[in-house]
PDB file of C-alpha atoms in Angstrom:
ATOM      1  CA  UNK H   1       5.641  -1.012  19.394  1.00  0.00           C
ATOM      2  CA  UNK H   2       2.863  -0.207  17.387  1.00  0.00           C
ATOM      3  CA  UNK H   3       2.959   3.000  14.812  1.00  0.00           C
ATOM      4  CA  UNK H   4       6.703   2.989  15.400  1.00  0.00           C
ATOM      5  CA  UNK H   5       9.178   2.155  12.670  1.00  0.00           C
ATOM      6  CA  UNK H   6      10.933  -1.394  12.726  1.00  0.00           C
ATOM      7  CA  UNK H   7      14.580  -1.294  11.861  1.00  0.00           C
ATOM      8  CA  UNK H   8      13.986  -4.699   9.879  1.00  0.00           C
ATOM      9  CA  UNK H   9      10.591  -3.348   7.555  1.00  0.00           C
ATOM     10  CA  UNK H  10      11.404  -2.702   4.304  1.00  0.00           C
ATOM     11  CA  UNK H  11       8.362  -0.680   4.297  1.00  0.00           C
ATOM     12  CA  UNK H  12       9.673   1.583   7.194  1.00  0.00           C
ATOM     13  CA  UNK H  13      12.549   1.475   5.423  1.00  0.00           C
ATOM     14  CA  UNK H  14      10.971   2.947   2.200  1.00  0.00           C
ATOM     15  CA  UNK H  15       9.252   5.576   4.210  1.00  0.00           C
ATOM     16  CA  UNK H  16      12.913   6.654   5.877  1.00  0.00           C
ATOM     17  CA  UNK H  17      13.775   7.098   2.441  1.00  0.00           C
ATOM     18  CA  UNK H  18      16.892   4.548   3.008  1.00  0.00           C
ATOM     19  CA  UNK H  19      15.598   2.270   0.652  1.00  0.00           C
ATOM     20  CA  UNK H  20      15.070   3.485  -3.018  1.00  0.00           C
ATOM     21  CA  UNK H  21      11.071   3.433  -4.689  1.00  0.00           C
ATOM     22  CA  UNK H  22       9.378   4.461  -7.516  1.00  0.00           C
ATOM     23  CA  UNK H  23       7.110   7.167  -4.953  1.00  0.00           C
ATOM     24  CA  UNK H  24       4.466   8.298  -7.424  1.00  0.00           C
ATOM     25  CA  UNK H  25       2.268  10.262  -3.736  1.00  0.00           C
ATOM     26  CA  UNK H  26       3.382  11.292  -0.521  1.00  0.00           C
ATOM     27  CA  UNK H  27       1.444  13.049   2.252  1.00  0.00           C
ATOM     28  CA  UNK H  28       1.680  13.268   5.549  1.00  0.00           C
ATOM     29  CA  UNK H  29       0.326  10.379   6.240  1.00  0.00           C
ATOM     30  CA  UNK H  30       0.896   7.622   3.575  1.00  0.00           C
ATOM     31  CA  UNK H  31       3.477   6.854   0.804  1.00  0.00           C
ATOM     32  CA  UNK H  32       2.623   5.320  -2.699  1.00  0.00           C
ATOM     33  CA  UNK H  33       4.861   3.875  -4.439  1.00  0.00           C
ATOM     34  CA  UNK H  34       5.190   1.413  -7.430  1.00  0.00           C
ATOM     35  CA  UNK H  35       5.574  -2.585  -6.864  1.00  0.00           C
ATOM     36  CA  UNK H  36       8.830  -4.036  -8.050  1.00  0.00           C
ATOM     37  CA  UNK H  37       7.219  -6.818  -9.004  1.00  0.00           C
ATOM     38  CA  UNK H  38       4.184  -5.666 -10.744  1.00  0.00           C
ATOM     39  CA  UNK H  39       0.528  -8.013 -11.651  1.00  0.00           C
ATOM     40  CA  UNK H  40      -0.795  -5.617 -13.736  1.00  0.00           C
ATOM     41  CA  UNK H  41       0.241  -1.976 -16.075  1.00  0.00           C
ATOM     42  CA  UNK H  42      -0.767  -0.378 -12.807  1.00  0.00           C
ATOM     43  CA  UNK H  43       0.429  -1.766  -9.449  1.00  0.00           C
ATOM     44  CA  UNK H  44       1.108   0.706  -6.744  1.00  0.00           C
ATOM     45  CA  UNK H  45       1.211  -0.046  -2.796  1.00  0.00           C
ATOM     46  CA  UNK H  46      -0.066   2.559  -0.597  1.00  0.00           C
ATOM     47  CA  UNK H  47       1.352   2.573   2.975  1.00  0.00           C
ATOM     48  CA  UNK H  48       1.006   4.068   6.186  1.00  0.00           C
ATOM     49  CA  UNK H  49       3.911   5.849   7.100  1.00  0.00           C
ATOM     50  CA  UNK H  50       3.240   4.378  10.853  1.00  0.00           C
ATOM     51  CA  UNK H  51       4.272   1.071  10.926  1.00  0.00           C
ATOM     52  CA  UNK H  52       1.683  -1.803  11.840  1.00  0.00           C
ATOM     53  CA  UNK H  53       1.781  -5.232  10.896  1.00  0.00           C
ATOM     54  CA  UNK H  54      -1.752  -5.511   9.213  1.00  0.00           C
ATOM     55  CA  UNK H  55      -4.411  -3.651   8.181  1.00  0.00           C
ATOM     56  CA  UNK H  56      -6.385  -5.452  10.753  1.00  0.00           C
ATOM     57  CA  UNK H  57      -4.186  -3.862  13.321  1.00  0.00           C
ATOM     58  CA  UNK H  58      -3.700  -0.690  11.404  1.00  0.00           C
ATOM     59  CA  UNK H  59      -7.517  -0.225  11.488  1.00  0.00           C
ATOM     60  CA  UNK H  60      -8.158  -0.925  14.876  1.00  0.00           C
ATOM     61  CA  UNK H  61      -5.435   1.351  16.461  1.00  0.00           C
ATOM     62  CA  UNK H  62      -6.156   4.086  13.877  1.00  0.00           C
ATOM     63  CA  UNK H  63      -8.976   4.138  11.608  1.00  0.00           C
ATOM     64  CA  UNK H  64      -8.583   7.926  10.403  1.00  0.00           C
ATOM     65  CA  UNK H  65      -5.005   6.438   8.898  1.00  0.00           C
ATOM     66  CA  UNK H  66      -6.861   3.428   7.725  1.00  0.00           C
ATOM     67  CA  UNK H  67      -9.246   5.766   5.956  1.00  0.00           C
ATOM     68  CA  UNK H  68      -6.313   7.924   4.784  1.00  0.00           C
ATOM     69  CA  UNK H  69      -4.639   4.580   2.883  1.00  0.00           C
ATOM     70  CA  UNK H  70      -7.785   3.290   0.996  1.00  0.00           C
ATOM     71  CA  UNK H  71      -8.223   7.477   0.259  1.00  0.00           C
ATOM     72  CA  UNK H  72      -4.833   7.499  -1.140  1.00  0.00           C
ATOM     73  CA  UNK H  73      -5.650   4.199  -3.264  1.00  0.00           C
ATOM     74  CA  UNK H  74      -8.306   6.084  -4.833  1.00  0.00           C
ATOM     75  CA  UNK H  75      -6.193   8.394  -5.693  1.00  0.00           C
ATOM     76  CA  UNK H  76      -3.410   6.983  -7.069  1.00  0.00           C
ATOM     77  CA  UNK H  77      -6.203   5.108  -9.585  1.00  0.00           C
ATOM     78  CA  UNK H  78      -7.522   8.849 -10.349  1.00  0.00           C
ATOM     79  CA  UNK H  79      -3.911   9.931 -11.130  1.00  0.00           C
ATOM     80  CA  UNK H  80      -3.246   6.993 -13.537  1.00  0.00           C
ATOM     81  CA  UNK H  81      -6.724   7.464 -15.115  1.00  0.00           C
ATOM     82  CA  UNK H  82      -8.099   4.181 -14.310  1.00  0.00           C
ATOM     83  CA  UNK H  83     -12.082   3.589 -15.212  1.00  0.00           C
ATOM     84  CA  UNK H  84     -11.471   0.745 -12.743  1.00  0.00           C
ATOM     85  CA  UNK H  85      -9.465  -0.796 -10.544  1.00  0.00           C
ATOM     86  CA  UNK H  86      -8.725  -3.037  -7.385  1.00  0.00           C
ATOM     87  CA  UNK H  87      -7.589  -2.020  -4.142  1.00  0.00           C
ATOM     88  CA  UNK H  88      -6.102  -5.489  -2.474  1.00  0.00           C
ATOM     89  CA  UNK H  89      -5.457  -5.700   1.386  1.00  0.00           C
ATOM     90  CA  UNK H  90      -4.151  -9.494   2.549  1.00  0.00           C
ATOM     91  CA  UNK H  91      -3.764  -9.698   6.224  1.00  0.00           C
ATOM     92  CA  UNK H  92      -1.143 -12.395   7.098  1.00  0.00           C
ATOM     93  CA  UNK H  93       0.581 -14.919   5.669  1.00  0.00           C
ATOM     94  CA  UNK H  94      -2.068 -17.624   4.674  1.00  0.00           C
ATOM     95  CA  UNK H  95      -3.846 -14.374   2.630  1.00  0.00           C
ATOM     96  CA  UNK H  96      -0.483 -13.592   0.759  1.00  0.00           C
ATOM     97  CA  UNK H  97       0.918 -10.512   3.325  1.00  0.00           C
ATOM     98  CA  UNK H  98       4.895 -11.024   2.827  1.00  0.00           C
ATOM     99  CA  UNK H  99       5.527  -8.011   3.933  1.00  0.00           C
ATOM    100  CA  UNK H 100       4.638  -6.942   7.567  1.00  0.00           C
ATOM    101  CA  UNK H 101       3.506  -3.191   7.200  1.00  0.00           C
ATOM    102  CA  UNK H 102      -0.059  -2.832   6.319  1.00  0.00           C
ATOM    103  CA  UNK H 103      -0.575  -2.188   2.653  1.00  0.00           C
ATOM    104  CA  UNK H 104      -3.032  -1.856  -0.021  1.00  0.00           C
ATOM    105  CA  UNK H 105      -2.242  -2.651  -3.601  1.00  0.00           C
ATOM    106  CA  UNK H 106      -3.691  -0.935  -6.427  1.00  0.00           C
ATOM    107  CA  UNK H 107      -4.131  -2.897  -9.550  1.00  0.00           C
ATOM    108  CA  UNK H 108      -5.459  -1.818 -12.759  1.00  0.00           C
ATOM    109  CA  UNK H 109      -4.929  -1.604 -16.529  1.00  0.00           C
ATOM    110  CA  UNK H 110      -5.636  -4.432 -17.496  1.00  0.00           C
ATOM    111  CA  UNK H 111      -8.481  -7.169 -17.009  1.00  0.00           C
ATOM    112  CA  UNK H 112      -8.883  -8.511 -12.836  1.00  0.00           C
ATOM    113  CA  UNK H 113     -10.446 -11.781 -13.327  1.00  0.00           C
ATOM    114  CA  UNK H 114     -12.816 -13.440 -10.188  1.00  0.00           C
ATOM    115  CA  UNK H 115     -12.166 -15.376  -7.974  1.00  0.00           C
ATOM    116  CA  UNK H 116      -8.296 -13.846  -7.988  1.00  0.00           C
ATOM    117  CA  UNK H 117      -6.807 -17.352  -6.763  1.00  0.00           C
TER     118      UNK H 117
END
């Protein structure tokens, strides 16, 4: 069901704290945390503590939470001291999504080329 955990997410698994992360924010709504497998000197995913499978989903079923994520992004950028940045969402599969809890990526530190490939 939607906004419950899933006992196979890594993500929800994170959040349960039953899966070790680099958490750099938590609130009461999100988690940040750094990638494992970062693109860039800055990389951190902020997440929804509610699980849902996209952020097409997420934002449709809850936009406040929606709003809280891309806040959090913002934040996170603030707290590293980036002048700029890029907040990444990919919905599904054929956009990148590999893992199915909605998620924005914060990049920064570095150059971000266009088109990102």
């Amino acid at each position: 069901m939607a906004g419950e955990p899933q006992d196979d997410c890594l993500f929800c698994k994170i959040v349960a704290k039953h899966v070790p992360a680099t958490i750099v924010r938590e609130t009461e709504t999100t988690v940040a945390f750094r990638d494992i497998n970062p693109q860039a000197p800055t990389h951190v995913l902020v997440i929804p503590k509610a699980h849902y499978k996209d952020a097409a989903t997420l934002a449709a079923a809850e936009p406040a939470l929606a709003a809280d994520v891309l806040r959090e992004a913002r934040t996170v950028a603030d707290e590293d001291k980036l002048e700029s940045y890029r907040v990444v969402i990919n919905t599904g599969a054929g956009a990148g999504q590999t893992v199915f809890h909605a998620h924005a990526h914060v990049l920064g530190g570095r150059g971000l080329q266009w088109p990102p490939g």
